[in-house]
């Protein structure tokens, strides 16, 4: 049976003449915009009970989807069910919009920038409009605007996280440019947080950047972590890592951990503050820091420039999953990456029942002298 395929312009003319236009895409797809006058009924629902939605089998009916394929298939199903005047819109909503025909948003929202900017997220049923709004309402603390913080913050801003609070007291150095993609040659000598704010603001003006040109310490960590949803560890030293872990346990915030060394990196999510006794904290994995001579930083031993990009993007992925509430975060798992062999390895982690910090029933011992702790 042949189904007529008509142009979007002809479909608009027929709809204004009285034909019904039904958008058979899923609800999460329709939030990016619908043809003017279209009704949203997804294909499965329409085909399951067509008479509930279109009682008159002789009424003129136009179907539209994203590209024209699903609407054509739905039209065949309705024709087989006895509908005699069904047509499919060739090219679907994509062609409709490309030809500049009138489009409306189903929820009445006129924020076209939001729908255009995040259209690929909105089409994912796991994200959709609700998930994107969660991102827009979220605040993430990024400690460090360096190798890990740069790619992580870049993609978190692009994804639409509402507020990024970035803390770093360093300035841009030429040696940073090999891996710290938030910065540029003409910003050498500028505070890294100012450089980060400029780059991220140009990328996505919808994301609010809170640049904090301070070293993360016990004196300011409670202020920095206040009202944030997730903490991303972009630090390059052990004192800050232990401090972040302790503060996240105290304030019940998930901590997305990342670290790099030469050609290797690792990522995990420590969520012991909210999942005490079930999820480990950083101290469960590393009760004590390694001796300083066994843990040199990037300035001492070097690092492959793309490696922080790989690890930072994995961290950003974990942050988005936590904020939206999808997938299986890396709680209780350490993901290790070997760039030279291009291999990932996963290690299961358990909460330490005797952890001095996060063991069930244990009171918070207070912040310590982390520099002395890591030096000793």
mmCIF file of C-alpha atoms in Angstrom:
data_model
loop_
_atom_site.group_PDB
_atom_site.id
_atom_site.type_symbol
_atom_site.label_atom_id
_atom_site.label_comp_id
_atom_site.label_asym_id
_atom_site.label_seq_id
_atom_site.Cartn_x
_atom_site.Cartn_y
_atom_site.Cartn_z
ATOM 1 C CA UNK A 1 0.000 0.000 0.000
ATOM 2 C CA UNK A 2 1.406 3.369 -1.081
ATOM 3 C CA UNK A 3 1.455 6.167 1.479
ATOM 4 C CA UNK A 4 1.491 9.733 0.139
ATOM 5 C CA UNK A 5 4.533 11.742 1.223
ATOM 6 C CA UNK A 6 4.027 15.481 1.181
ATOM 7 C CA UNK A 7 6.361 18.420 1.681
ATOM 8 C CA UNK A 8 6.369 20.331 4.972
ATOM 9 C CA UNK A 9 4.982 23.372 3.153
ATOM 10 C CA UNK A 10 2.059 21.313 1.829
ATOM 11 C CA UNK A 11 1.536 19.796 5.271
ATOM 12 C CA UNK A 12 1.298 23.272 6.802
ATOM 13 C CA UNK A 13 -1.253 24.294 4.165
ATOM 14 C CA UNK A 14 -3.373 21.191 4.794
ATOM 15 C CA UNK A 15 -3.182 21.575 8.574
ATOM 16 C CA UNK A 16 -4.402 25.151 8.321
ATOM 17 C CA UNK A 17 -7.213 23.856 6.129
ATOM 18 C CA UNK A 18 -8.347 21.494 8.881
ATOM 19 C CA UNK A 19 -6.241 18.314 8.693
ATOM 20 C CA UNK A 20 -4.834 16.920 11.955
ATOM 21 C CA UNK A 21 -1.050 16.886 12.248
ATOM 22 C CA UNK A 22 0.364 14.352 14.727
ATOM 23 C CA UNK A 23 4.000 14.274 15.828
ATOM 24 C CA UNK A 24 4.814 10.598 16.456
ATOM 25 C CA UNK A 25 8.220 11.182 18.076
ATOM 26 C CA UNK A 26 8.910 10.360 21.711
ATOM 27 C CA UNK A 27 8.209 13.041 24.306
ATOM 28 C CA UNK A 28 11.912 13.680 24.962
ATOM 29 C CA UNK A 29 12.390 14.413 21.253
ATOM 30 C CA UNK A 30 9.470 16.804 21.012
ATOM 31 C CA UNK A 31 10.917 19.165 23.620
ATOM 32 C CA UNK A 32 13.370 20.406 20.984
ATOM 33 C CA UNK A 33 10.479 21.864 18.980
ATOM 34 C CA UNK A 34 7.349 20.768 17.102
ATOM 35 C CA UNK A 35 5.722 21.828 13.872
ATOM 36 C CA UNK A 36 3.126 24.508 14.499
ATOM 37 C CA UNK A 37 -0.259 22.971 15.291
ATOM 38 C CA UNK A 38 1.072 19.438 15.739
ATOM 39 C CA UNK A 39 -0.211 17.163 18.500
ATOM 40 C CA UNK A 40 2.266 14.957 20.310
ATOM 41 C CA UNK A 41 1.335 11.253 20.328
ATOM 42 C CA UNK A 42 4.263 8.847 20.189
ATOM 43 C CA UNK A 43 4.148 6.175 17.516
ATOM 44 C CA UNK A 44 3.724 3.179 19.847
ATOM 45 C CA UNK A 45 0.782 4.781 21.639
ATOM 46 C CA UNK A 46 -0.892 5.817 18.403
ATOM 47 C CA UNK A 47 -0.518 2.406 16.766
ATOM 48 C CA UNK A 48 -1.677 0.543 19.888
ATOM 49 C CA UNK A 49 -5.027 2.337 20.070
ATOM 50 C CA UNK A 50 -5.562 4.543 17.010
ATOM 51 C CA UNK A 51 -9.325 4.971 17.507
ATOM 52 C CA UNK A 52 -8.756 6.369 20.993
ATOM 53 C CA UNK A 53 -6.895 9.247 19.424
ATOM 54 C CA UNK A 54 -8.444 9.437 15.928
ATOM 55 C CA UNK A 55 -12.016 8.110 16.067
ATOM 56 C CA UNK A 56 -12.885 9.062 12.467
ATOM 57 C CA UNK A 57 -11.055 6.718 10.075
ATOM 58 C CA UNK A 58 -11.939 8.956 7.113
ATOM 59 C CA UNK A 59 -10.605 12.203 8.612
ATOM 60 C CA UNK A 60 -7.554 13.733 6.879
ATOM 61 C CA UNK A 61 -4.500 12.860 8.951
ATOM 62 C CA UNK A 62 -0.878 13.982 8.625
ATOM 63 C CA UNK A 63 1.980 12.282 10.492
ATOM 64 C CA UNK A 64 5.403 13.772 11.170
ATOM 65 C CA UNK A 65 8.537 12.521 12.971
ATOM 66 C CA UNK A 66 12.160 13.651 12.926
ATOM 67 C CA UNK A 67 13.193 12.558 9.439
ATOM 68 C CA UNK A 68 10.085 11.028 7.891
ATOM 69 C CA UNK A 69 10.806 7.328 8.401
ATOM 70 C CA UNK A 70 8.794 6.635 11.552
ATOM 71 C CA UNK A 71 5.861 8.724 10.365
ATOM 72 C CA UNK A 72 5.768 6.722 7.129
ATOM 73 C CA UNK A 73 5.796 3.443 9.098
ATOM 74 C CA UNK A 74 3.049 4.712 11.401
ATOM 75 C CA UNK A 75 1.008 5.789 8.385
ATOM 76 C CA UNK A 76 1.240 2.253 6.962
ATOM 77 C CA UNK A 77 0.018 0.866 10.295
ATOM 78 C CA UNK A 78 -2.950 3.239 10.359
ATOM 79 C CA UNK A 79 -3.808 2.475 6.721
ATOM 80 C CA UNK A 80 -3.810 -1.226 7.572
ATOM 81 C CA UNK A 81 -6.205 -0.410 10.437
ATOM 82 C CA UNK A 82 -8.688 1.150 8.007
ATOM 83 C CA UNK A 83 -7.700 4.824 7.899
ATOM 84 C CA UNK A 84 -8.248 6.116 4.384
ATOM 85 C CA UNK A 85 -6.683 9.587 4.295
ATOM 86 C CA UNK A 86 -3.210 9.384 5.848
ATOM 87 C CA UNK A 87 -0.044 11.112 4.641
ATOM 88 C CA UNK A 88 3.500 11.353 5.933
ATOM 89 C CA UNK A 89 5.552 14.550 6.006
ATOM 90 C CA UNK A 90 8.713 13.989 3.954
ATOM 91 C CA UNK A 91 11.887 14.981 5.775
ATOM 92 C CA UNK A 92 10.037 15.301 9.051
ATOM 93 C CA UNK A 93 10.653 17.984 11.644
ATOM 94 C CA UNK A 94 14.261 18.394 10.530
ATOM 95 C CA UNK A 95 13.169 19.539 7.067
ATOM 96 C CA UNK A 96 10.284 21.551 8.524
ATOM 97 C CA UNK A 97 12.711 23.566 10.655
ATOM 98 C CA UNK A 98 15.312 23.817 7.895
ATOM 99 C CA UNK A 99 12.714 25.425 5.621
ATOM 100 C CA UNK A 100 11.912 27.994 8.292
ATOM 101 C CA UNK A 101 8.316 26.930 8.866
ATOM 102 C CA UNK A 102 6.740 27.920 12.197
ATOM 103 C CA UNK A 103 7.847 25.810 15.157
ATOM 104 C CA UNK A 104 6.622 25.804 18.739
ATOM 105 C CA UNK A 105 7.910 24.294 21.971
ATOM 106 C CA UNK A 106 5.525 21.861 23.659
ATOM 107 C CA UNK A 107 5.856 23.259 27.172
ATOM 108 C CA UNK A 108 5.327 26.859 26.100
ATOM 109 C CA UNK A 109 8.931 27.729 26.944
ATOM 110 C CA UNK A 110 10.340 30.306 24.562
ATOM 111 C CA UNK A 111 13.981 29.774 25.567
ATOM 112 C CA UNK A 112 15.188 28.754 22.134
ATOM 113 C CA UNK A 113 18.843 29.010 23.166
ATOM 114 C CA UNK A 114 18.312 26.314 25.810
ATOM 115 C CA UNK A 115 16.603 23.957 23.372
ATOM 116 C CA UNK A 116 19.087 24.558 20.568
ATOM 117 C CA UNK A 117 22.184 24.364 22.756
ATOM 118 C CA UNK A 118 21.199 21.144 24.524
ATOM 119 C CA UNK A 119 19.164 19.498 21.762
ATOM 120 C CA UNK A 120 21.358 16.376 21.671
ATOM 121 C CA UNK A 121 20.887 15.886 25.417
ATOM 122 C CA UNK A 122 17.161 16.527 25.160
ATOM 123 C CA UNK A 123 16.845 13.736 22.604
ATOM 124 C CA UNK A 124 18.338 11.202 25.027
ATOM 125 C CA UNK A 125 15.543 9.613 27.070
ATOM 126 C CA UNK A 126 18.007 9.095 29.930
ATOM 127 C CA UNK A 127 18.604 12.866 30.087
ATOM 128 C CA UNK A 128 15.711 14.687 28.451
ATOM 129 C CA UNK A 129 14.261 17.965 29.677
ATOM 130 C CA UNK A 130 14.203 16.944 33.340
ATOM 131 C CA UNK A 131 17.828 15.817 33.340
ATOM 132 C CA UNK A 132 18.973 18.979 31.572
ATOM 133 C CA UNK A 133 17.148 21.089 34.120
ATOM 134 C CA UNK A 134 18.901 19.201 36.900
ATOM 135 C CA UNK A 135 22.220 20.100 35.339
ATOM 136 C CA UNK A 136 21.188 23.735 35.041
ATOM 137 C CA UNK A 137 20.303 23.837 38.748
ATOM 138 C CA UNK A 138 23.506 22.109 39.912
ATOM 139 C CA UNK A 139 26.692 23.531 41.413
ATOM 140 C CA UNK A 140 30.017 21.714 41.067
ATOM 141 C CA UNK A 141 33.229 22.566 42.906
ATOM 142 C CA UNK A 142 36.295 22.044 40.719
ATOM 143 C CA UNK A 143 39.488 22.181 42.739
ATOM 144 C CA UNK A 144 42.259 23.137 40.381
ATOM 145 C CA UNK A 145 42.146 24.731 36.929
ATOM 146 C CA UNK A 146 45.087 22.667 35.707
ATOM 147 C CA UNK A 147 45.514 19.399 33.844
ATOM 148 C CA UNK A 148 42.429 17.632 35.208
ATOM 149 C CA UNK A 149 40.270 20.642 35.993
ATOM 150 C CA UNK A 150 40.673 22.094 32.498
ATOM 151 C CA UNK A 151 39.034 19.322 30.408
ATOM 152 C CA UNK A 152 36.562 18.485 33.155
ATOM 153 C CA UNK A 153 35.357 22.074 33.559
ATOM 154 C CA UNK A 154 35.269 22.574 29.792
ATOM 155 C CA UNK A 155 32.871 19.691 29.242
ATOM 156 C CA UNK A 156 30.816 20.375 32.348
ATOM 157 C CA UNK A 157 30.201 23.906 31.108
ATOM 158 C CA UNK A 158 29.401 22.628 27.618
ATOM 159 C CA UNK A 159 26.970 20.107 29.098
ATOM 160 C CA UNK A 160 25.062 22.873 30.866
ATOM 161 C CA UNK A 161 26.030 22.598 34.532
ATOM 162 C CA UNK A 162 24.539 25.738 36.050
ATOM 163 C CA UNK A 163 27.393 26.835 38.311
ATOM 164 C CA UNK A 164 31.063 25.913 38.311
ATOM 165 C CA UNK A 165 32.983 27.046 41.383
ATOM 166 C CA UNK A 166 36.669 26.844 40.443
ATOM 167 C CA UNK A 167 39.337 27.211 43.131
ATOM 168 C CA UNK A 168 43.013 27.631 42.248
ATOM 169 C CA UNK A 169 45.640 30.108 43.486
ATOM 170 C CA UNK A 170 48.123 29.525 40.652
ATOM 171 C CA UNK A 171 48.889 31.617 37.557
ATOM 172 C CA UNK A 172 49.206 30.467 33.950
ATOM 173 C CA UNK A 173 52.700 29.353 32.977
ATOM 174 C CA UNK A 174 53.922 28.465 29.489
ATOM 175 C CA UNK A 175 54.608 24.889 30.626
ATOM 176 C CA UNK A 176 50.891 24.519 31.431
ATOM 177 C CA UNK A 177 49.771 24.942 27.828
ATOM 178 C CA UNK A 178 50.843 21.422 26.818
ATOM 179 C CA UNK A 179 47.836 19.974 28.682
ATOM 180 C CA UNK A 180 45.776 22.682 30.452
ATOM 181 C CA UNK A 181 43.349 23.527 27.666
ATOM 182 C CA UNK A 182 41.503 26.332 29.484
ATOM 183 C CA UNK A 183 44.495 28.618 29.042
ATOM 184 C CA UNK A 184 46.291 30.321 26.138
ATOM 185 C CA UNK A 185 49.577 31.961 25.273
ATOM 186 C CA UNK A 186 48.296 35.514 25.796
ATOM 187 C CA UNK A 187 47.194 34.698 29.347
ATOM 188 C CA UNK A 188 50.580 33.689 30.706
ATOM 189 C CA UNK A 189 50.956 35.293 34.121
ATOM 190 C CA UNK A 190 47.184 35.669 34.656
ATOM 191 C CA UNK A 191 45.397 33.872 37.496
ATOM 192 C CA UNK A 192 44.248 30.486 36.257
ATOM 193 C CA UNK A 193 40.724 31.009 37.560
ATOM 194 C CA UNK A 194 40.429 34.254 35.559
ATOM 195 C CA UNK A 195 41.672 32.498 32.437
ATOM 196 C CA UNK A 196 39.253 29.632 33.074
ATOM 197 C CA UNK A 197 36.332 32.023 33.522
ATOM 198 C CA UNK A 198 37.116 33.730 30.213
ATOM 199 C CA UNK A 199 37.305 30.455 28.288
ATOM 200 C CA UNK A 200 34.219 28.890 29.837
ATOM 201 C CA UNK A 201 32.178 32.074 29.548
ATOM 202 C CA UNK A 202 32.924 32.197 25.830
ATOM 203 C CA UNK A 203 31.951 28.550 25.462
ATOM 204 C CA UNK A 204 28.663 28.705 27.353
ATOM 205 C CA UNK A 205 27.385 32.001 28.761
ATOM 206 C CA UNK A 206 24.564 30.120 30.467
ATOM 207 C CA UNK A 207 26.991 28.545 32.943
ATOM 208 C CA UNK A 208 27.848 30.747 35.930
ATOM 209 C CA UNK A 209 31.538 30.671 36.791
ATOM 210 C CA UNK A 210 32.675 31.430 40.336
ATOM 211 C CA UNK A 211 36.450 31.974 40.117
ATOM 212 C CA UNK A 212 38.122 31.700 43.524
ATOM 213 C CA UNK A 213 41.821 32.577 43.452
ATOM 214 C CA UNK A 214 42.643 30.777 46.687
ATOM 215 C CA UNK A 215 44.609 27.731 47.717
ATOM 216 C CA UNK A 216 42.284 25.050 49.097
ATOM 217 C CA UNK A 217 42.973 24.737 52.828
ATOM 218 C CA UNK A 218 41.293 23.664 56.040
ATOM 219 C CA UNK A 219 40.450 27.304 56.639
ATOM 220 C CA UNK A 220 38.310 27.732 53.519
ATOM 221 C CA UNK A 221 37.162 24.233 52.534
ATOM 222 C CA UNK A 222 33.838 24.469 54.388
ATOM 223 C CA UNK A 223 33.034 27.705 52.546
ATOM 224 C CA UNK A 224 34.124 26.293 49.198
ATOM 225 C CA UNK A 225 32.029 23.169 49.564
ATOM 226 C CA UNK A 226 28.928 24.993 50.800
ATOM 227 C CA UNK A 227 25.849 24.440 48.600
ATOM 228 C CA UNK A 228 27.674 22.335 46.002
ATOM 229 C CA UNK A 229 26.238 19.079 44.688
ATOM 230 C CA UNK A 230 29.453 17.321 43.615
ATOM 231 C CA UNK A 231 33.155 17.953 44.220
ATOM 232 C CA UNK A 232 35.645 17.241 41.426
ATOM 233 C CA UNK A 233 39.204 16.615 42.572
ATOM 234 C CA UNK A 234 41.571 18.285 40.143
ATOM 235 C CA UNK A 235 44.331 18.695 42.712
ATOM 236 C CA UNK A 236 47.890 17.638 42.011
ATOM 237 C CA UNK A 237 49.014 17.063 45.599
ATOM 238 C CA UNK A 238 48.176 14.725 48.454
ATOM 239 C CA UNK A 239 47.420 17.291 51.186
ATOM 240 C CA UNK A 240 44.510 18.701 49.164
ATOM 241 C CA UNK A 241 43.284 15.214 48.206
ATOM 242 C CA UNK A 242 43.035 14.112 51.836
ATOM 243 C CA UNK A 243 41.429 17.399 52.808
ATOM 244 C CA UNK A 244 38.815 17.106 50.045
ATOM 245 C CA UNK A 245 38.039 13.552 51.063
ATOM 246 C CA UNK A 246 37.590 14.465 54.720
ATOM 247 C CA UNK A 247 35.418 17.483 53.911
ATOM 248 C CA UNK A 248 33.216 15.472 51.543
ATOM 249 C CA UNK A 249 32.647 12.809 54.194
ATOM 250 C CA UNK A 250 31.810 15.510 56.752
ATOM 251 C CA UNK A 251 29.434 17.384 54.428
ATOM 252 C CA UNK A 252 28.050 14.270 52.710
ATOM 253 C CA UNK A 253 29.104 15.246 49.201
ATOM 254 C CA UNK A 254 30.213 12.834 46.464
ATOM 255 C CA UNK A 255 33.864 13.257 45.499
ATOM 256 C CA UNK A 256 34.958 12.465 41.936
ATOM 257 C CA UNK A 257 38.634 11.592 42.218
ATOM 258 C CA UNK A 258 41.228 11.654 39.468
ATOM 259 C CA UNK A 259 45.008 11.419 39.326
ATOM 260 C CA UNK A 260 47.684 11.182 36.639
ATOM 261 C CA UNK A 261 51.324 10.113 36.619
ATOM 262 C CA UNK A 262 53.525 10.024 33.507
ATOM 263 C CA UNK A 263 51.460 7.703 31.215
ATOM 264 C CA UNK A 264 48.912 6.379 33.722
ATOM 265 C CA UNK A 265 45.804 7.719 35.375
ATOM 266 C CA UNK A 266 42.973 6.623 37.624
ATOM 267 C CA UNK A 267 39.420 7.669 38.447
ATOM 268 C CA UNK A 268 36.913 6.780 41.153
ATOM 269 C CA UNK A 269 33.905 8.143 43.027
ATOM 270 C CA UNK A 270 34.139 8.327 46.803
ATOM 271 C CA UNK A 271 30.696 8.700 48.347
ATOM 272 C CA UNK A 272 31.194 7.531 51.922
ATOM 273 C CA UNK A 273 29.546 10.657 53.302
ATOM 274 C CA UNK A 274 26.170 9.611 51.878
ATOM 275 C CA UNK A 275 26.796 5.849 51.774
ATOM 276 C CA UNK A 276 28.681 5.246 55.020
ATOM 277 C CA UNK A 277 29.701 1.643 55.458
ATOM 278 C CA UNK A 278 28.720 0.781 51.880
ATOM 279 C CA UNK A 279 30.995 3.002 49.787
ATOM 280 C CA UNK A 280 34.663 3.627 50.563
ATOM 281 C CA UNK A 281 36.324 6.979 51.021
ATOM 282 C CA UNK A 282 39.788 7.958 49.795
ATOM 283 C CA UNK A 283 41.304 6.923 53.137
ATOM 284 C CA UNK A 284 39.876 3.414 52.725
ATOM 285 C CA UNK A 285 41.997 3.109 49.590
ATOM 286 C CA UNK A 286 45.025 5.054 50.823
ATOM 287 C CA UNK A 287 45.095 5.097 54.649
ATOM 288 C CA UNK A 288 48.440 6.880 54.501
ATOM 289 C CA UNK A 289 50.106 8.867 51.715
ATOM 290 C CA UNK A 290 53.199 7.502 50.026
ATOM 291 C CA UNK A 291 56.560 9.024 50.923
ATOM 292 C CA UNK A 292 57.167 12.245 48.971
ATOM 293 C CA UNK A 293 60.049 10.655 47.060
ATOM 294 C CA UNK A 294 57.681 7.952 45.772
ATOM 295 C CA UNK A 295 55.061 10.396 44.540
ATOM 296 C CA UNK A 296 56.707 13.137 42.468
ATOM 297 C CA UNK A 297 54.408 15.567 40.703
ATOM 298 C CA UNK A 298 54.138 16.345 36.992
ATOM 299 C CA UNK A 299 56.713 19.125 37.134
ATOM 300 C CA UNK A 300 59.274 16.624 38.391
ATOM 301 C CA UNK A 301 58.667 13.557 36.209
ATOM 302 C CA UNK A 302 56.496 14.867 33.367
ATOM 303 C CA UNK A 303 53.143 13.727 32.025
ATOM 304 C CA UNK A 304 51.840 12.866 28.555
ATOM 305 C CA UNK A 305 49.868 15.930 27.512
ATOM 306 C CA UNK A 306 46.671 14.126 26.507
ATOM 307 C CA UNK A 307 46.542 11.944 29.625
ATOM 308 C CA UNK A 308 44.904 14.571 31.900
ATOM 309 C CA UNK A 309 42.379 15.068 29.107
ATOM 310 C CA UNK A 310 41.379 11.408 29.186
ATOM 311 C CA UNK A 311 41.125 11.302 32.976
ATOM 312 C CA UNK A 312 39.456 14.713 33.256
ATOM 313 C CA UNK A 313 36.775 13.704 30.762
ATOM 314 C CA UNK A 314 36.125 10.501 32.682
ATOM 315 C CA UNK A 315 35.719 12.611 35.809
ATOM 316 C CA UNK A 316 33.309 14.940 34.013
ATOM 317 C CA UNK A 317 31.311 11.914 32.867
ATOM 318 C CA UNK A 318 30.978 10.712 36.456
ATOM 319 C CA UNK A 319 29.876 14.171 37.597
ATOM 320 C CA UNK A 320 27.133 14.308 34.958
ATOM 321 C CA UNK A 321 25.905 10.823 35.875
ATOM 322 C CA UNK A 322 25.726 11.780 39.543
ATOM 323 C CA UNK A 323 23.891 15.024 38.855
ATOM 324 C CA UNK A 324 21.339 13.497 36.486
ATOM 325 C CA UNK A 325 21.012 10.235 38.434
ATOM 326 C CA UNK A 326 21.761 7.835 35.583
ATOM 327 C CA UNK A 327 24.022 4.880 34.959
ATOM 328 C CA UNK A 328 26.361 3.203 37.421
ATOM 329 C CA UNK A 329 28.861 5.638 38.949
ATOM 330 C CA UNK A 330 32.345 4.453 39.903
ATOM 331 C CA UNK A 331 31.427 4.029 43.563
ATOM 332 C CA UNK A 332 33.484 1.215 45.031
ATOM 333 C CA UNK A 333 35.509 0.895 41.823
ATOM 334 C CA UNK A 334 38.880 2.276 40.789
ATOM 335 C CA UNK A 335 39.298 2.645 37.031
ATOM 336 C CA UNK A 336 42.945 2.660 35.972
ATOM 337 C CA UNK A 337 44.174 3.717 32.533
ATOM 338 C CA UNK A 338 47.503 2.854 30.888
ATOM 339 C CA UNK A 339 48.001 5.156 27.906
ATOM 340 C CA UNK A 340 51.042 3.360 26.526
ATOM 341 C CA UNK A 341 49.194 0.041 26.279
ATOM 342 C CA UNK A 342 45.778 1.652 25.762
ATOM 343 C CA UNK A 343 44.252 -0.505 28.467
ATOM 344 C CA UNK A 344 41.713 0.041 31.208
ATOM 345 C CA UNK A 345 41.661 -2.029 34.365
ATOM 346 C CA UNK A 346 39.039 -1.962 37.105
ATOM 347 C CA UNK A 347 39.670 -2.757 40.758
ATOM 348 C CA UNK A 348 36.864 -3.295 43.235
ATOM 349 C CA UNK A 349 37.089 -1.249 46.426
ATOM 350 C CA UNK A 350 35.415 -1.977 49.750
ATOM 351 C CA UNK A 351 34.683 0.329 52.646
ATOM 352 C CA UNK A 352 37.152 -0.204 55.478
ATOM 353 C CA UNK A 353 35.151 -1.060 58.616
ATOM 354 C CA UNK A 354 38.004 0.359 60.689
ATOM 355 C CA UNK A 355 38.523 3.524 58.623
ATOM 356 C CA UNK A 356 39.473 6.342 61.009
ATOM 357 C CA UNK A 357 37.202 8.676 59.068
ATOM 358 C CA UNK A 358 34.161 6.955 57.565
ATOM 359 C CA UNK A 359 33.613 3.798 59.670
ATOM 360 C CA UNK A 360 29.917 3.580 60.678
ATOM 361 C CA UNK A 361 29.262 5.278 63.993
ATOM 362 C CA UNK A 362 32.595 7.079 64.050
ATOM 363 C CA UNK A 363 32.508 10.812 64.810
ATOM 364 C CA UNK A 364 34.328 13.168 62.488
ATOM 365 C CA UNK A 365 37.822 13.618 63.968
ATOM 366 C CA UNK A 366 38.295 17.132 62.616
ATOM 367 C CA UNK A 367 40.645 18.504 60.008
ATOM 368 C CA UNK A 368 44.340 17.856 60.554
ATOM 369 C CA UNK A 369 47.617 19.376 59.411
ATOM 370 C CA UNK A 370 47.524 17.736 55.989
ATOM 371 C CA UNK A 371 50.894 19.053 54.844
ATOM 372 C CA UNK A 372 52.580 17.551 57.892
ATOM 373 C CA UNK A 373 50.568 14.329 57.509
ATOM 374 C CA UNK A 374 51.642 13.866 53.884
ATOM 375 C CA UNK A 375 55.243 14.897 54.536
ATOM 376 C CA UNK A 376 55.571 12.397 57.353
#
